[in-house]
XYZ file of C-alpha atoms in Angstrom:
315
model
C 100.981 -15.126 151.521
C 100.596 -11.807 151.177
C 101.374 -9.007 148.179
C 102.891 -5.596 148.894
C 102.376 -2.765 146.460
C 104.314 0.335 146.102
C 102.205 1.761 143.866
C 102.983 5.397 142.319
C 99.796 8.088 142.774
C 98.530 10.602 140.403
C 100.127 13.047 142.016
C 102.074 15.456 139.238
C 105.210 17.715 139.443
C 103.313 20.012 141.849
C 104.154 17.424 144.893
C 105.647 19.185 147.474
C 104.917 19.803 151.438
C 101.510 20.429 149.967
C 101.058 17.160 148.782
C 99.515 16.151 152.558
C 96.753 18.252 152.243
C 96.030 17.397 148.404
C 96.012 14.066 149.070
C 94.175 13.587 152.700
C 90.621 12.005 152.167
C 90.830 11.871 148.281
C 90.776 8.571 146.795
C 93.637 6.995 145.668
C 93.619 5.595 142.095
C 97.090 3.111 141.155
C 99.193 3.497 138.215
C 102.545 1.188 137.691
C 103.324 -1.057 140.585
C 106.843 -0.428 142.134
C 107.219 -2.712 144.381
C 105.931 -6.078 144.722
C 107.036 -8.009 147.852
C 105.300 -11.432 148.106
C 106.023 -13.161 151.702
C 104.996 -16.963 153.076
C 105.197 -19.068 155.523
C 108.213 -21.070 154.831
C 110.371 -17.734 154.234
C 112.409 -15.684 156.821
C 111.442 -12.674 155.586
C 107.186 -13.199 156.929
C 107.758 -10.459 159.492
C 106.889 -8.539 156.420
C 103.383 -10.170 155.868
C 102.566 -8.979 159.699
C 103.996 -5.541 158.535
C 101.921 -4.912 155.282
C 98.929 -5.822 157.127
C 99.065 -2.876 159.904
C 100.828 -0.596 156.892
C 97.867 -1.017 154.079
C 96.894 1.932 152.384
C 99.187 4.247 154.149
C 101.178 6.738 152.293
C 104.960 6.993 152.078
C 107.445 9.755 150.346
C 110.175 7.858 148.419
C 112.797 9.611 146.264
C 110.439 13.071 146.126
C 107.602 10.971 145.014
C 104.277 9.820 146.510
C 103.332 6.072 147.264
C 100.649 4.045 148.068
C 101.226 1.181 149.767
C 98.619 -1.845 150.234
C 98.411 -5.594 151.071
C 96.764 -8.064 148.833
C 96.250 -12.101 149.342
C 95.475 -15.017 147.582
C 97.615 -16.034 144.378
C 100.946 -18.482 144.031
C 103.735 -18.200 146.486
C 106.557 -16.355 144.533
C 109.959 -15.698 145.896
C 110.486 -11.793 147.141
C 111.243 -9.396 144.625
C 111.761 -5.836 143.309
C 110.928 -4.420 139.945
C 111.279 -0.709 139.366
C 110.249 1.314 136.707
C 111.944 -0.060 133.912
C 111.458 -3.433 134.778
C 114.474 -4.378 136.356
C 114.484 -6.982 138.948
C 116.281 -5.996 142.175
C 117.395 -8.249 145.189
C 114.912 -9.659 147.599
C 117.084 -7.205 150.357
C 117.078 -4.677 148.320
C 113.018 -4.467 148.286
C 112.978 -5.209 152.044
C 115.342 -2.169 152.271
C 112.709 0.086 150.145
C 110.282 -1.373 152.693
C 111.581 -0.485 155.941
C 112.873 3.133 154.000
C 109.115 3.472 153.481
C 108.115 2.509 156.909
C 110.664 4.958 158.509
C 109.422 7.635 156.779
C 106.073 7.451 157.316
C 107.004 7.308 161.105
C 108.214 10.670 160.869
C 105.083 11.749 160.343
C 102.485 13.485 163.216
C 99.428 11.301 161.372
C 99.428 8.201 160.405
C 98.942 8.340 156.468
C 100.144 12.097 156.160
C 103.232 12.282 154.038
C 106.076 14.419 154.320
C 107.055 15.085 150.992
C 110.221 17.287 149.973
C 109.676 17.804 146.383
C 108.954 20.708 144.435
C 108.837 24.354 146.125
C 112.338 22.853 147.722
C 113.664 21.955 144.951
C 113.479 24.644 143.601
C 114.941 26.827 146.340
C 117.994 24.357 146.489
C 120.695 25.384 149.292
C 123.154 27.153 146.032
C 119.472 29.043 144.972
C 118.853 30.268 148.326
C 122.992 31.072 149.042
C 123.317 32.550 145.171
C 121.031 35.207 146.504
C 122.893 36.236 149.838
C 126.262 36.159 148.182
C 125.297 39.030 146.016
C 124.822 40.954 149.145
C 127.765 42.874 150.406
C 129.892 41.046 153.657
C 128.839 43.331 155.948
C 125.082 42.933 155.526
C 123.529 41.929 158.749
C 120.773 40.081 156.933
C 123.245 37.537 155.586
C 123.497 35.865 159.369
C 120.144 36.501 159.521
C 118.024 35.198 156.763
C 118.457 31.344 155.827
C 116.890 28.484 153.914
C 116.434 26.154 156.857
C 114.361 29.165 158.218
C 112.981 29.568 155.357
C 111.749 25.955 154.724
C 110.418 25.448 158.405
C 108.717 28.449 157.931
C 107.401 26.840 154.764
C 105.830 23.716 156.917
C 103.093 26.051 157.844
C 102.160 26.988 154.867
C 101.135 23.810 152.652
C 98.946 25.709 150.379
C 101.832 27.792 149.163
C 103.259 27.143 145.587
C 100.540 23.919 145.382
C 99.550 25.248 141.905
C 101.696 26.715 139.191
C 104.394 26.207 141.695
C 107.659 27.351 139.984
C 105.893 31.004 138.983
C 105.268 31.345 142.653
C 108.196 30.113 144.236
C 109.666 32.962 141.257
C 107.283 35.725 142.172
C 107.878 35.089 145.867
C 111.629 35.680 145.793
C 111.918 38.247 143.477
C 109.619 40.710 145.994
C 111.283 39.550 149.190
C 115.270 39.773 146.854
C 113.856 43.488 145.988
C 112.466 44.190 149.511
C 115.686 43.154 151.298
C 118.423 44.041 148.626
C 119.008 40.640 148.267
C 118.383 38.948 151.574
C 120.655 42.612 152.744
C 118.556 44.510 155.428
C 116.162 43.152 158.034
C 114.650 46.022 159.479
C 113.886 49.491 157.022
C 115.944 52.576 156.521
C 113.462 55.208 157.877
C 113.278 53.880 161.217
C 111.703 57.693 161.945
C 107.773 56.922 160.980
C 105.774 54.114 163.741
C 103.716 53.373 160.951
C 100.815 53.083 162.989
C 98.419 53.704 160.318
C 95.616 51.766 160.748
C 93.015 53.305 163.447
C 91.096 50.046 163.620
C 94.013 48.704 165.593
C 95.330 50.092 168.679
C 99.476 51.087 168.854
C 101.420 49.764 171.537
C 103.438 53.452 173.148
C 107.098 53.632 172.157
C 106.553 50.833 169.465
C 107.261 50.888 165.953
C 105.602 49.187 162.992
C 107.847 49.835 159.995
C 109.258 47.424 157.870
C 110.769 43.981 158.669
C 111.769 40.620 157.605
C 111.666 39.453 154.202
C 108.260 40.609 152.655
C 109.003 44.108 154.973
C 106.123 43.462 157.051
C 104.618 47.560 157.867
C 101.545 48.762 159.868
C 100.395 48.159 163.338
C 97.171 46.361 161.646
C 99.666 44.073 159.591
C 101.792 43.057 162.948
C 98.961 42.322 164.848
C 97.267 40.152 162.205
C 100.233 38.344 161.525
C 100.710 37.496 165.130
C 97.664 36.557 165.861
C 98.003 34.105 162.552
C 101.228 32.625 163.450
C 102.043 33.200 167.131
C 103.655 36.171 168.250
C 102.842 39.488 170.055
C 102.895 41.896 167.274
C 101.208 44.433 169.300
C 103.917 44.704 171.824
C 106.964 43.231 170.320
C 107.098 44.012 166.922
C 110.712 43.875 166.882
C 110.356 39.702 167.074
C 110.000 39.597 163.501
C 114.047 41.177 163.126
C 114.955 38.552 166.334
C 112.924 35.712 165.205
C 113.983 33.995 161.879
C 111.402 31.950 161.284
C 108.970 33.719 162.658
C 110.276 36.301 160.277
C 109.777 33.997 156.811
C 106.416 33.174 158.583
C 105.385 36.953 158.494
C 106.083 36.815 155.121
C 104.528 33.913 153.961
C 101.407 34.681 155.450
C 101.119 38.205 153.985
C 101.823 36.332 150.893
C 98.767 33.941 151.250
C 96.404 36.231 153.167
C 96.654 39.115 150.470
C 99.247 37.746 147.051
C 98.592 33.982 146.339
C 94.524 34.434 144.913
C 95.985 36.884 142.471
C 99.206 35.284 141.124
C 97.162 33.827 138.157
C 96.308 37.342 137.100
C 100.411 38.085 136.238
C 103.246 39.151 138.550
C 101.761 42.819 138.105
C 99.035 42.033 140.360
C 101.102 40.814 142.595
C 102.672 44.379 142.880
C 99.811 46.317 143.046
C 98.991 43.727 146.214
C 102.726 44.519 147.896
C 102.694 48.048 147.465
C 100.445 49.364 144.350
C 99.871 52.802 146.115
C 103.630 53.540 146.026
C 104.508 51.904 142.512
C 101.455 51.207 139.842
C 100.261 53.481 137.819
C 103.746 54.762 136.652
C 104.632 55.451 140.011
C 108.617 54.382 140.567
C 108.792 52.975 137.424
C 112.384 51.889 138.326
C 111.198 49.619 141.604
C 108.445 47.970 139.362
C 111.183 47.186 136.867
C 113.476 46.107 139.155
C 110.924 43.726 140.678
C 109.889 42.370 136.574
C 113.517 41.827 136.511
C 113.863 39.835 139.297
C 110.861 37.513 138.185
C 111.820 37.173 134.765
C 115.666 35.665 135.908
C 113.976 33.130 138.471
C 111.423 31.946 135.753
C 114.059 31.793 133.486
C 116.158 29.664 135.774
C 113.327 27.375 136.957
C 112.436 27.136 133.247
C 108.868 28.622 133.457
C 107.341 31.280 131.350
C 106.831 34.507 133.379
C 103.371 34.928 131.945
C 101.671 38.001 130.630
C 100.947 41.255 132.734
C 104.072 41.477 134.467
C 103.674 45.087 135.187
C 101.155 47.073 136.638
């Protein structure tokens, strides 16, 4: 006879595709049992006895939330059953279903006790969050076919570490540069197409390439395009132009400018954050209007994720 427990982990509201990392090699520490499947010998249901023993203490994602799931013997023989978390008992097939829901989700995983978990950063940016912000973006826009939250969120998958702390202020301070950078998810590529941008000496310039602004954080600089390819994949010496082409490979350029140089300062206010993006062009009551149009844009998602904005919003 064996016990199954699906057994909730300290894990708070900040679950989310960074949850793998977070919780790889810690130890694991039970709160209220979900799920408590008892098989024997004389049931038809002891397939799940085998199953618990090659599943113990493997993770599964259920319903946004994290679970740890583990075997234990000895005790009566009890008939199957399902209590959730107010106690109610369910039907021996409905806890079988939870089961094999767990099982097939940890399958989807690359490593075995990894965890998958959609919570969090995409909850936030929901599919009528992410669409809000295009349709506020004229028709003809050529960033509206371009930019999208499926790109956004696979994009995302390399980037665990984003929005694992104080997540809904960066998911906030996030989209209100990339909403000012692109006029709301508008352009791909910059106006001034004139300049190659090839500004940093340290890095060589590719002849009849340009390095201005693209994608959704406006990637600019021959140093910035070859870092970023080098980081996530792409030539950015020679084909700069993959970040317009390349739509994930576009939200990857900006999520790893975002981690490489924005996400140690976010807990010193959004104004940092500025001064990180483009502080020679705007702080220090430079364009007062693009710093308050940025503010703006912060303040509305924090008020909409129902998060304080914080102090220092300027800079």
């Amino acid at each position: 006879m064996t016990q199954l427990y699906l057994s909730r982990l300290p894990c708070d509201d900040q679950c989310a595709l960074r949850c793998k990392p977070r919780l790889w090699g810690q130890p694991f520490r039970e709160s209220t049992v979900l799920l408590n499947v008892v098989a024997s010998s004389r049931m038809k249901f002891k397939l799940v006895s085998d199953i618990t023993l090659i599943i113990a203490t493997s993770l599964v994602c259920l319903q946004g939330k994290i679970y740890l799931i583990r075997n234990q013997h000895g005790g009566r023989e009890k008939e199957i059953g399902f209590e959730n978390d107010h106690g109610q008992n369910i039907s021996p097939k409905m806890a079988l279903l939870n089961v094999f829901l767990g099982l097939f989700l940890l399958a989807l995983t690359n490593i075995p006790g990894n965890v998958v978990c959609q919570n969090s950063v995409t909850d936030l940016v929901t599919p009528e969050f992410f669409d809000g912000i295009k349709n506020q973006a004229p028709a003809t826009c050529e960033g509206k076919g371009f930019y999208t939250r499926d790109a956004f969120i696979t994009a995302l998958n390399s980037y665990p570490e984003f929005g694992r702390t104080d997540t809904k202020r960066e998911v906030a301070a996030f989209f209100a540069h990339v909403t000012h950078e692109t006029t709301d998810f508008c352009y791909i590529e910059e106006k001034n197409k004139a300049d190659p941008h090839c500004t940093s000496p340290q890095y060589p310039c590719a002849n009849g390439k340009f390095y201005y602004g693209r994608g959704p954080i406006q990637l600019t600089g021959n140093g910035n395009y070859i870092e970023a390819g080098r980081a996530i994949g792409f030539d950015g010496l020679n084909s700069p132009e993959t970040v317009a082409r390349d739509r994930v490979i576009s939200f990857k350029t900006a999520l790893w400018f975002w981690m490489t140089y924005v996400h140690s300062v976010l807990n010193q206010g959004f104004g940092e954050t500025i001064r990180k993006i483009n502080g020679p062009a705007e702080c220090g009551g430079r364009n007062r209007d693009q710093v308050l149009d940025r503010v703006r844009r912060y303040t509305d998602y924090c008020k909409r994720f129902g998060v304080d904005p914080g102090p220092r919003l300027e800079c």
